[in-house]
């Protein structure tokens, strides 16, 4: 009876799936809150534009209040004054080490767009042919289009183009290009084949997103690649309790990013959506911040006895404690 | 042990990241970001 109560209590503590969607919507609205921009087809030019937002949020979106870290990185290393950006690399390191790809799951507006598109009821494709190799494409894009080309392919005055933004980024087309061009006749007159190419890429990603879960995040996003590198060491992480795991495989079946959380709970591909944690019938998978409870218990010296004192004599000390 | 190592690596990266942001601010990199982000980026929107 007591065990049943405990299980119910713990299950109630699990965040429901809908919370993530609301966090995504709220964060996208907060960081793109310059409503005047959408009305007048112009962008915000205030001082907060010097600060980066964590997700792939084009700074030419009419509502954007902050700067896209990938666009900013290309702008700094492509400028005449700098060859390296401590500001942006440091920002990516700090955010990555703190929460990893939680950004992709909760704080990226283009992730939200793909999530919504995937809700459209069409047949879903769980895995694309060659997906294992396609996942490496985002690292190639990061190195070539975000770092090397803006750094070395410079013009006569030493300035490099933002190659990723210019040739690939569908987020910029959707959040910046289309709203600005739609309301600005001067920009409409300047539209050419580059805009057509970017709209083609955007439409491809949009259509694919209906059938495949987050194709841009899986295969193309350089920001996801950066945060993914930090996933295995980020302070916010998933923990698998092997003693509780019954190897049922429900977590693997639930994961839309194609990960097996039993093998790699902190895989670079994990966007921390929490679906596997909610699906686990034995609560073997848990979200944790900082050092896990189990590791803390393992470091018990067995001499302080504070756990026994604080439980008011109703229960035995935690497993792993020696007193 | 692996859990502790992961934890300390996370902390080290976070602190290094913050220090790096500070260094970037001293080098006034944020002004380059502001200059770029406060004007319509023609490349980003597909004009070229």
mmCIF file of C-alpha atoms in Angstrom:
data_model
loop_
_atom_site.group_PDB
_atom_site.id
_atom_site.type_symbol
_atom_site.label_atom_id
_atom_site.label_comp_id
_atom_site.label_asym_id
_atom_site.label_seq_id
_atom_site.Cartn_x
_atom_site.Cartn_y
_atom_site.Cartn_z
ATOM 1 C CA UNK A 1 0.000 0.000 0.000
ATOM 2 C CA UNK A 2 2.792 2.354 1.001
ATOM 3 C CA UNK A 3 4.739 1.442 -2.141
ATOM 4 C CA UNK A 4 1.674 2.173 -4.295
ATOM 5 C CA UNK A 5 1.338 5.578 -2.671
ATOM 6 C CA UNK A 6 5.009 6.338 -3.242
ATOM 7 C CA UNK A 7 4.793 5.357 -6.919
ATOM 8 C CA UNK A 8 1.748 7.581 -7.421
ATOM 9 C CA UNK A 9 3.465 10.468 -5.641
ATOM 10 C CA UNK A 10 6.597 10.135 -7.780
ATOM 11 C CA UNK A 11 4.567 9.825 -10.972
ATOM 12 C CA UNK A 12 2.762 13.049 -10.114
ATOM 13 C CA UNK A 13 6.118 14.782 -9.821
ATOM 14 C CA UNK A 14 7.016 13.910 -13.430
ATOM 15 C CA UNK A 15 6.578 16.914 -15.709
ATOM 16 C CA UNK A 16 3.828 16.432 -18.254
ATOM 17 C CA UNK A 17 4.599 16.560 -21.979
ATOM 18 C CA UNK A 18 2.527 19.703 -22.552
ATOM 19 C CA UNK A 19 4.790 21.787 -20.319
ATOM 20 C CA UNK A 20 7.613 21.617 -22.854
ATOM 21 C CA UNK A 21 5.413 23.027 -25.610
ATOM 22 C CA UNK A 22 4.362 25.925 -23.394
ATOM 23 C CA UNK A 23 7.976 26.655 -22.415
ATOM 24 C CA UNK A 24 8.921 26.661 -26.108
ATOM 25 C CA UNK A 25 6.073 29.029 -27.009
ATOM 26 C CA UNK A 26 6.739 31.330 -24.066
ATOM 27 C CA UNK A 27 10.479 31.556 -24.716
ATOM 28 C CA UNK A 28 9.994 32.137 -28.442
ATOM 29 C CA UNK A 29 7.470 34.899 -27.657
ATOM 30 C CA UNK A 30 9.721 36.515 -25.045
ATOM 31 C CA UNK A 31 12.816 36.599 -27.248
ATOM 32 C CA UNK A 32 10.815 37.772 -30.266
ATOM 33 C CA UNK A 33 8.653 40.273 -28.443
ATOM 34 C CA UNK A 34 9.243 43.359 -30.591
ATOM 35 C CA UNK A 35 5.721 43.477 -32.028
ATOM 36 C CA UNK A 36 6.323 46.793 -33.837
ATOM 37 C CA UNK A 37 8.858 45.035 -36.022
ATOM 38 C CA UNK A 38 6.223 42.691 -37.418
ATOM 39 C CA UNK A 39 3.778 45.532 -37.975
ATOM 40 C CA UNK A 40 6.242 47.876 -39.684
ATOM 41 C CA UNK A 41 8.537 45.274 -41.297
ATOM 42 C CA UNK A 42 11.644 46.529 -39.548
ATOM 43 C CA UNK A 43 13.975 45.084 -36.924
ATOM 44 C CA UNK A 44 14.731 46.018 -33.323
ATOM 45 C CA UNK A 45 17.975 47.990 -32.990
ATOM 46 C CA UNK A 46 18.285 48.387 -29.207
ATOM 47 C CA UNK A 47 21.239 47.423 -26.989
ATOM 48 C CA UNK A 48 19.933 43.929 -26.146
ATOM 49 C CA UNK A 49 20.926 42.955 -29.663
ATOM 50 C CA UNK A 50 24.493 42.684 -28.339
ATOM 51 C CA UNK A 51 23.376 39.718 -26.210
ATOM 52 C CA UNK A 52 22.973 36.256 -27.619
ATOM 53 C CA UNK A 53 19.893 34.108 -27.196
ATOM 54 C CA UNK A 54 20.642 30.389 -26.740
ATOM 55 C CA UNK A 55 18.651 29.090 -29.732
ATOM 56 C CA UNK A 56 18.840 29.507 -33.506
ATOM 57 C CA UNK A 57 16.903 32.757 -33.630
ATOM 58 C CA UNK A 58 17.777 35.005 -36.581
ATOM 59 C CA UNK A 59 18.654 38.551 -35.501
ATOM 60 C CA UNK A 60 16.935 39.793 -38.618
ATOM 61 C CA UNK A 61 13.615 38.450 -37.397
ATOM 62 C CA UNK A 62 11.419 41.568 -36.997
ATOM 63 C CA UNK A 63 10.599 40.602 -33.419
ATOM 64 C CA UNK A 64 14.068 39.480 -32.277
ATOM 65 C CA UNK A 65 15.358 41.184 -29.136
ATOM 66 C CA UNK A 66 18.672 39.313 -29.065
ATOM 67 C CA UNK A 67 21.292 37.926 -31.434
ATOM 68 C CA UNK A 68 21.627 34.444 -32.896
ATOM 69 C CA UNK A 69 24.852 32.855 -31.580
ATOM 70 C CA UNK A 70 25.682 31.196 -34.912
ATOM 71 C CA UNK A 71 25.127 34.425 -36.865
ATOM 72 C CA UNK A 72 27.122 36.367 -34.271
ATOM 73 C CA UNK A 73 29.993 33.886 -34.352
ATOM 74 C CA UNK A 74 30.286 34.279 -38.127
ATOM 75 C CA UNK A 75 29.986 38.063 -37.819
ATOM 76 C CA UNK A 76 32.856 38.290 -35.313
ATOM 77 C CA UNK A 77 35.285 35.846 -36.922
ATOM 78 C CA UNK A 78 34.441 37.228 -40.360
ATOM 79 C CA UNK A 79 35.167 40.810 -39.322
ATOM 80 C CA UNK A 80 38.458 42.538 -39.977
ATOM 81 C CA UNK A 81 39.207 43.024 -36.274
ATOM 82 C CA UNK A 82 38.992 39.481 -34.941
ATOM 83 C CA UNK A 83 40.036 35.986 -35.970
ATOM 84 C CA UNK A 84 38.439 34.294 -32.964
ATOM 85 C CA UNK A 85 35.414 35.091 -30.818
ATOM 86 C CA UNK A 86 35.916 34.609 -27.086
ATOM 87 C CA UNK A 87 32.519 36.213 -26.490
ATOM 88 C CA UNK A 88 30.454 33.760 -28.542
ATOM 89 C CA UNK A 89 32.567 30.632 -28.003
ATOM 90 C CA UNK A 90 32.465 31.367 -24.259
ATOM 91 C CA UNK A 91 28.700 31.848 -24.370
ATOM 92 C CA UNK A 92 28.242 28.529 -26.186
ATOM 93 C CA UNK A 93 30.573 26.786 -23.723
ATOM 94 C CA UNK A 94 28.775 28.164 -20.678
ATOM 95 C CA UNK A 95 25.287 27.338 -21.959
ATOM 96 C CA UNK A 96 26.438 23.942 -23.242
ATOM 97 C CA UNK A 97 28.155 22.993 -19.978
ATOM 98 C CA UNK A 98 25.115 24.088 -17.990
ATOM 99 C CA UNK A 99 22.223 22.554 -19.920
ATOM 100 C CA UNK A 100 23.555 21.044 -23.191
ATOM 101 C CA UNK A 101 20.835 20.404 -25.773
ATOM 102 C CA UNK A 102 18.029 21.427 -23.433
ATOM 103 C CA UNK A 103 18.264 24.514 -25.645
ATOM 104 C CA UNK A 104 17.167 22.454 -28.654
ATOM 105 C CA UNK A 105 14.299 20.833 -26.789
ATOM 106 C CA UNK A 106 12.974 23.874 -24.949
ATOM 107 C CA UNK A 107 14.481 27.179 -26.088
ATOM 108 C CA UNK A 108 14.883 27.133 -29.873
ATOM 109 C CA UNK A 109 12.131 28.724 -31.979
ATOM 110 C CA UNK A 110 13.020 26.693 -35.049
ATOM 111 C CA UNK A 111 12.808 23.540 -32.933
ATOM 112 C CA UNK A 112 9.315 24.627 -31.934
ATOM 113 C CA UNK A 113 8.363 25.103 -35.589
ATOM 114 C CA UNK A 114 9.567 21.577 -36.425
ATOM 115 C CA UNK A 115 7.764 20.116 -33.387
ATOM 116 C CA UNK A 116 4.497 21.716 -34.509
ATOM 117 C CA UNK A 117 4.941 20.520 -38.086
ATOM 118 C CA UNK A 118 5.518 16.973 -36.855
ATOM 119 C CA UNK A 119 2.111 17.049 -35.158
ATOM 120 C CA UNK A 120 0.427 17.141 -38.573
ATOM 121 C CA UNK A 121 -1.157 13.710 -38.987
ATOM 122 C CA UNK A 122 0.772 12.191 -41.889
ATOM 123 C CA UNK A 123 2.667 8.858 -41.940
ATOM 124 C CA UNK A 124 5.856 9.142 -39.866
ATOM 125 C CA UNK A 125 9.282 7.898 -40.876
ATOM 126 C CA UNK A 126 11.231 6.678 -37.860
ATOM 127 C CA UNK A 127 14.601 6.381 -39.584
ATOM 128 C CA UNK A 128 15.939 7.642 -42.925
ATOM 129 C CA UNK A 129 18.316 5.507 -45.002
ATOM 130 C CA UNK A 130 21.898 6.391 -44.107
ATOM 131 C CA UNK A 131 20.756 8.388 -41.090
ATOM 132 C CA UNK A 132 23.739 7.231 -39.039
ATOM 133 C CA UNK A 133 26.055 9.062 -41.449
ATOM 134 C CA UNK A 134 23.730 11.982 -42.172
ATOM 135 C CA UNK A 135 23.960 12.962 -38.498
ATOM 136 C CA UNK A 136 27.622 13.860 -39.011
ATOM 137 C CA UNK A 137 26.631 16.440 -41.626
ATOM 138 C CA UNK A 138 25.897 19.041 -38.952
ATOM 139 C CA UNK A 139 29.504 18.819 -37.705
ATOM 140 C CA UNK A 140 30.790 19.329 -41.260
ATOM 141 C CA UNK A 141 28.497 22.363 -41.613
ATOM 142 C CA UNK A 142 29.745 23.736 -38.291
ATOM 143 C CA UNK A 143 33.400 23.434 -39.229
ATOM 144 C CA UNK A 144 33.169 24.444 -42.897
ATOM 145 C CA UNK A 145 30.306 26.965 -43.123
ATOM 146 C CA UNK A 146 30.391 28.531 -39.655
ATOM 147 C CA UNK A 147 34.114 28.530 -38.863
ATOM 148 C CA UNK A 148 36.466 28.014 -41.798
ATOM 149 C CA UNK A 149 34.767 29.848 -44.665
ATOM 150 C CA UNK A 150 33.898 33.052 -42.718
ATOM 151 C CA UNK A 151 37.439 33.032 -41.307
ATOM 152 C CA UNK A 152 39.453 32.406 -44.451
ATOM 153 C CA UNK A 153 37.278 33.196 -47.493
ATOM 154 C CA UNK A 154 37.551 36.954 -47.091
ATOM 155 C CA UNK A 155 37.166 39.835 -49.520
ATOM 156 C CA UNK A 156 39.721 42.502 -50.415
ATOM 157 C CA UNK A 157 39.194 44.391 -47.156
ATOM 158 C CA UNK A 158 39.448 41.247 -45.041
ATOM 159 C CA UNK A 159 35.768 40.616 -44.330
ATOM 160 C CA UNK A 160 34.166 37.191 -44.594
ATOM 161 C CA UNK A 161 30.550 36.362 -45.401
ATOM 162 C CA UNK A 162 28.272 34.562 -42.933
ATOM 163 C CA UNK A 163 28.291 31.450 -45.120
ATOM 164 C CA UNK A 164 25.881 29.369 -43.077
ATOM 165 C CA UNK A 165 23.327 32.185 -42.827
ATOM 166 C CA UNK A 166 23.703 33.057 -46.487
ATOM 167 C CA UNK A 167 23.526 29.595 -48.033
ATOM 168 C CA UNK A 168 21.831 27.257 -45.598
ATOM 169 C CA UNK A 169 19.937 28.654 -42.595
ATOM 170 C CA UNK A 170 16.182 28.017 -43.093
ATOM 171 C CA UNK A 171 15.485 29.616 -39.712
ATOM 172 C CA UNK A 172 16.686 32.968 -41.097
ATOM 173 C CA UNK A 173 14.462 32.589 -44.139
ATOM 174 C CA UNK A 174 11.405 31.729 -42.070
ATOM 175 C CA UNK A 175 11.860 34.110 -39.145
ATOM 176 C CA UNK A 176 13.662 36.959 -40.929
ATOM 177 C CA UNK A 177 13.503 36.746 -44.716
ATOM 178 C CA UNK A 178 9.833 36.043 -45.358
ATOM 179 C CA UNK A 179 8.343 38.514 -42.810
ATOM 180 C CA UNK A 180 10.694 41.335 -43.890
ATOM 181 C CA UNK A 181 10.386 40.775 -47.630
ATOM 182 C CA UNK A 182 6.598 40.427 -47.383
ATOM 183 C CA UNK A 183 6.208 43.895 -45.895
ATOM 184 C CA UNK A 184 9.021 45.804 -47.587
ATOM 185 C CA UNK A 185 8.739 46.752 -51.308
ATOM 186 C CA UNK A 186 12.448 47.682 -51.522
ATOM 187 C CA UNK A 187 13.464 44.228 -50.358
ATOM 188 C CA UNK A 188 10.933 42.645 -52.698
ATOM 189 C CA UNK A 189 12.662 44.408 -55.601
ATOM 190 C CA UNK A 190 16.036 43.014 -54.490
ATOM 191 C CA UNK A 191 14.924 39.393 -54.276
ATOM 192 C CA UNK A 192 16.842 37.075 -56.595
ATOM 193 C CA UNK A 193 17.913 33.474 -57.047
ATOM 194 C CA UNK A 194 19.576 33.306 -53.615
ATOM 195 C CA UNK A 195 16.227 33.989 -51.973
ATOM 196 C CA UNK A 196 14.637 31.310 -54.190
ATOM 197 C CA UNK A 197 17.327 28.831 -53.131
ATOM 198 C CA UNK A 198 16.756 29.593 -49.460
ATOM 199 C CA UNK A 199 12.985 29.307 -49.808
ATOM 200 C CA UNK A 200 13.521 25.956 -51.549
ATOM 201 C CA UNK A 201 15.659 24.764 -48.604
ATOM 202 C CA UNK A 202 13.064 26.028 -46.120
ATOM 203 C CA UNK A 203 10.202 24.290 -47.932
ATOM 204 C CA UNK A 204 12.246 21.062 -48.025
ATOM 205 C CA UNK A 205 12.847 21.216 -44.266
ATOM 206 C CA UNK A 206 9.207 22.103 -43.591
ATOM 207 C CA UNK A 207 7.871 19.203 -45.681
ATOM 208 C CA UNK A 208 10.413 16.750 -44.251
ATOM 209 C CA UNK A 209 9.568 17.850 -40.704
ATOM 210 C CA UNK A 210 6.045 16.551 -41.129
ATOM 211 C CA UNK A 211 7.328 13.020 -41.829
ATOM 212 C CA UNK A 212 10.637 12.919 -39.917
ATOM 213 C CA UNK A 213 11.067 14.296 -36.412
ATOM 214 C CA UNK A 214 13.284 17.420 -36.400
ATOM 215 C CA UNK A 215 15.335 16.755 -39.565
ATOM 216 C CA UNK A 216 17.109 20.111 -39.322
ATOM 217 C CA UNK A 217 18.215 19.450 -35.722
ATOM 218 C CA UNK A 218 19.318 15.907 -36.544
ATOM 219 C CA UNK A 219 21.257 16.548 -39.738
ATOM 220 C CA UNK A 220 21.991 20.225 -40.351
ATOM 221 C CA UNK A 221 22.019 22.445 -37.268
ATOM 222 C CA UNK A 222 25.513 23.648 -36.291
ATOM 223 C CA UNK A 223 24.190 24.999 -32.992
ATOM 224 C CA UNK A 224 22.848 21.565 -32.079
ATOM 225 C CA UNK A 225 26.266 20.151 -33.000
ATOM 226 C CA UNK A 226 27.981 22.528 -30.554
ATOM 227 C CA UNK A 227 25.585 21.887 -27.679
ATOM 228 C CA UNK A 228 25.636 18.144 -28.461
ATOM 229 C CA UNK A 229 29.378 18.048 -27.788
ATOM 230 C CA UNK A 230 28.619 19.262 -24.248
ATOM 231 C CA UNK A 231 25.724 16.833 -23.626
ATOM 232 C CA UNK A 232 27.899 14.101 -22.046
ATOM 233 C CA UNK A 233 29.372 16.515 -19.489
ATOM 234 C CA UNK A 234 26.583 19.075 -19.002
ATOM 235 C CA UNK A 235 25.463 19.701 -15.436
ATOM 236 C CA UNK A 236 21.874 18.971 -16.454
ATOM 237 C CA UNK A 237 21.828 15.361 -17.602
ATOM 238 C CA UNK A 238 19.960 12.071 -17.612
ATOM 239 C CA UNK A 239 20.808 9.244 -15.249
ATOM 240 C CA UNK A 240 20.088 5.584 -15.769
ATOM 241 C CA UNK A 241 19.736 3.470 -12.647
ATOM 242 C CA UNK A 242 20.849 0.086 -13.937
ATOM 243 C CA UNK A 243 19.433 -1.650 -10.867
ATOM 244 C CA UNK A 244 15.938 -0.382 -11.670
ATOM 245 C CA UNK A 245 16.164 -0.853 -15.460
ATOM 246 C CA UNK A 246 14.371 -3.994 -16.642
ATOM 247 C CA UNK A 247 15.600 -3.641 -20.238
ATOM 248 C CA UNK A 248 12.072 -3.370 -21.640
ATOM 249 C CA UNK A 249 13.235 -0.998 -24.408
ATOM 250 C CA UNK A 250 10.264 1.381 -24.055
ATOM 251 C CA UNK A 251 12.650 4.350 -23.766
ATOM 252 C CA UNK A 252 14.268 3.485 -27.108
ATOM 253 C CA UNK A 253 10.876 3.053 -28.773
ATOM 254 C CA UNK A 254 9.684 6.377 -27.350
ATOM 255 C CA UNK A 255 12.727 8.425 -28.372
ATOM 256 C CA UNK A 256 11.963 10.442 -31.499
ATOM 257 C CA UNK A 257 15.626 11.368 -31.926
ATOM 258 C CA UNK A 258 16.533 7.688 -32.419
ATOM 259 C CA UNK A 259 18.618 7.212 -29.287
ATOM 260 C CA UNK A 260 18.786 4.224 -26.969
ATOM 261 C CA UNK A 261 18.875 5.906 -23.535
ATOM 262 C CA UNK A 262 19.911 2.624 -21.910
ATOM 263 C CA UNK A 263 23.206 2.756 -23.800
ATOM 264 C CA UNK A 264 23.777 6.507 -24.106
ATOM 265 C CA UNK A 265 21.491 8.536 -21.831
ATOM 266 C CA UNK A 266 23.656 11.586 -22.528
ATOM 267 C CA UNK A 267 24.092 11.111 -26.245
ATOM 268 C CA UNK A 268 25.071 14.206 -28.286
ATOM 269 C CA UNK A 269 21.822 13.654 -30.208
ATOM 270 C CA UNK A 270 19.554 13.910 -27.149
ATOM 271 C CA UNK A 271 17.508 17.122 -27.062
ATOM 272 C CA UNK A 272 16.364 16.483 -23.458
ATOM 273 C CA UNK A 273 12.674 16.392 -24.347
ATOM 274 C CA UNK A 274 12.106 13.991 -21.445
ATOM 275 C CA UNK A 275 9.847 11.566 -23.345
ATOM 276 C CA UNK A 276 11.973 8.582 -22.257
ATOM 277 C CA UNK A 277 11.916 9.677 -18.604
ATOM 278 C CA UNK A 278 8.120 9.893 -18.678
ATOM 279 C CA UNK A 279 7.800 6.566 -20.512
ATOM 280 C CA UNK A 280 10.082 4.534 -18.242
ATOM 281 C CA UNK A 281 7.802 2.192 -16.242
ATOM 282 C CA UNK A 282 10.340 1.589 -13.470
ATOM 283 C CA UNK A 283 11.624 5.154 -13.128
ATOM 284 C CA UNK A 284 15.115 3.975 -13.971
ATOM 285 C CA UNK A 285 15.697 7.122 -16.050
ATOM 286 C CA UNK A 286 15.799 10.404 -14.182
ATOM 287 C CA UNK A 287 16.750 13.980 -14.916
ATOM 288 C CA UNK A 288 19.475 15.317 -12.708
ATOM 289 C CA UNK A 289 21.336 18.572 -12.200
ATOM 290 C CA UNK A 290 24.890 18.762 -10.914
ATOM 291 C CA UNK A 291 26.076 15.651 -9.181
ATOM 292 C CA UNK A 292 23.572 12.794 -9.065
ATOM 293 C CA UNK A 293 22.059 11.528 -5.810
ATOM 294 C CA UNK A 294 23.632 8.147 -6.303
ATOM 295 C CA UNK A 295 27.106 9.594 -6.731
ATOM 296 C CA UNK A 296 26.585 11.703 -3.639
ATOM 297 C CA UNK A 297 25.522 8.594 -1.717
ATOM 298 C CA UNK A 298 28.571 6.737 -2.992
ATOM 299 C CA UNK A 299 30.772 9.406 -1.486
ATOM 300 C CA UNK A 300 29.244 8.875 1.994
ATOM 301 C CA UNK A 301 31.889 8.509 4.654
ATOM 302 C CA UNK A 302 29.544 6.664 6.975
ATOM 303 C CA UNK A 303 30.424 8.830 9.924
ATOM 304 C CA UNK A 304 28.164 11.912 9.899
ATOM 305 C CA UNK A 305 24.793 10.107 10.334
ATOM 306 C CA UNK A 306 22.938 13.288 9.332
ATOM 307 C CA UNK A 307 20.567 11.313 7.084
ATOM 308 C CA UNK A 308 19.398 9.158 10.012
ATOM 309 C CA UNK A 309 18.905 12.257 12.155
ATOM 310 C CA UNK A 310 16.856 14.120 9.553
ATOM 311 C CA UNK A 311 14.441 11.244 8.871
ATOM 312 C CA UNK A 312 12.981 11.425 12.395
ATOM 313 C CA UNK A 313 13.298 7.696 12.925
ATOM 314 C CA UNK A 314 10.561 6.713 10.464
ATOM 315 C CA UNK A 315 12.806 5.063 7.951
ATOM 316 C CA UNK A 316 16.165 3.386 7.542
ATOM 317 C CA UNK A 317 19.083 5.454 6.183
ATOM 318 C CA UNK A 318 19.376 5.660 2.382
ATOM 319 C CA UNK A 319 20.860 2.738 0.512
ATOM 320 C CA UNK A 320 24.593 3.233 0.242
ATOM 321 C CA UNK A 321 24.914 4.803 3.678
ATOM 322 C CA UNK A 322 26.841 2.701 6.069
ATOM 323 C CA UNK A 323 25.701 3.805 9.494
ATOM 324 C CA UNK B 1 33.760 8.198 -9.979
ATOM 325 C CA UNK B 2 32.729 8.751 -13.611
ATOM 326 C CA UNK B 3 29.809 10.832 -12.329
ATOM 327 C CA UNK B 4 32.154 13.055 -10.343
ATOM 328 C CA UNK B 5 34.541 13.448 -13.266
ATOM 329 C CA UNK B 6 31.637 14.442 -15.512
ATOM 330 C CA UNK B 7 30.493 16.925 -12.892
ATOM 331 C CA UNK B 8 33.898 18.578 -12.520
ATOM 332 C CA UNK B 9 34.363 18.735 -16.288
ATOM 333 C CA UNK B 10 30.967 20.430 -16.575
ATOM 334 C CA UNK B 11 31.880 22.950 -13.898
ATOM 335 C CA UNK B 12 35.285 23.605 -15.509
ATOM 336 C CA UNK B 13 33.724 24.200 -18.943
ATOM 337 C CA UNK B 14 31.083 26.485 -17.457
ATOM 338 C CA UNK B 15 33.681 28.593 -15.615
ATOM 339 C CA UNK B 16 35.949 28.709 -18.671
ATOM 340 C CA UNK B 17 32.956 29.763 -20.756
ATOM 341 C CA UNK B 18 32.119 32.621 -18.406
ATOM 342 C CA UNK B 19 35.776 33.722 -18.302
ATOM 343 C CA UNK B 20 35.836 33.619 -22.090
ATOM 344 C CA UNK B 21 32.704 35.778 -22.301
ATOM 345 C CA UNK B 22 34.423 38.273 -19.981
ATOM 346 C CA UNK B 23 37.500 38.317 -22.194
ATOM 347 C CA UNK B 24 35.295 38.846 -25.241
ATOM 348 C CA UNK B 25 33.620 41.792 -23.545
ATOM 349 C CA UNK B 26 37.035 43.317 -22.780
ATOM 350 C CA UNK B 27 37.936 42.947 -26.468
ATOM 351 C CA UNK B 28 34.615 44.663 -27.278
ATOM 352 C CA UNK B 29 33.418 41.792 -29.434
ATOM 353 C CA UNK B 30 29.865 42.491 -28.282
ATOM 354 C CA UNK B 31 29.971 45.776 -30.216
ATOM 355 C CA UNK B 32 30.651 43.857 -33.428
ATOM 356 C CA UNK B 33 27.684 41.621 -32.595
ATOM 357 C CA UNK B 34 25.493 44.653 -31.903
ATOM 358 C CA UNK B 35 26.548 46.349 -35.136
ATOM 359 C CA UNK B 36 25.697 43.240 -37.158
ATOM 360 C CA UNK B 37 22.483 42.371 -35.309
ATOM 361 C CA UNK B 38 21.054 45.892 -35.272
ATOM 362 C CA UNK B 39 20.998 46.143 -39.073
ATOM 363 C CA UNK B 40 19.054 43.921 -41.443
ATOM 364 C CA UNK B 41 21.403 41.101 -42.410
ATOM 365 C CA UNK B 42 20.849 40.785 -46.148
ATOM 366 C CA UNK B 43 22.714 37.462 -46.326
ATOM 367 C CA UNK B 44 20.562 36.003 -43.545
ATOM 368 C CA UNK B 45 17.295 36.868 -45.247
ATOM 369 C CA UNK B 46 18.462 35.637 -48.646
ATOM 370 C CA UNK B 47 19.039 38.896 -50.491
ATOM 371 C CA UNK B 48 22.840 38.456 -50.586
#
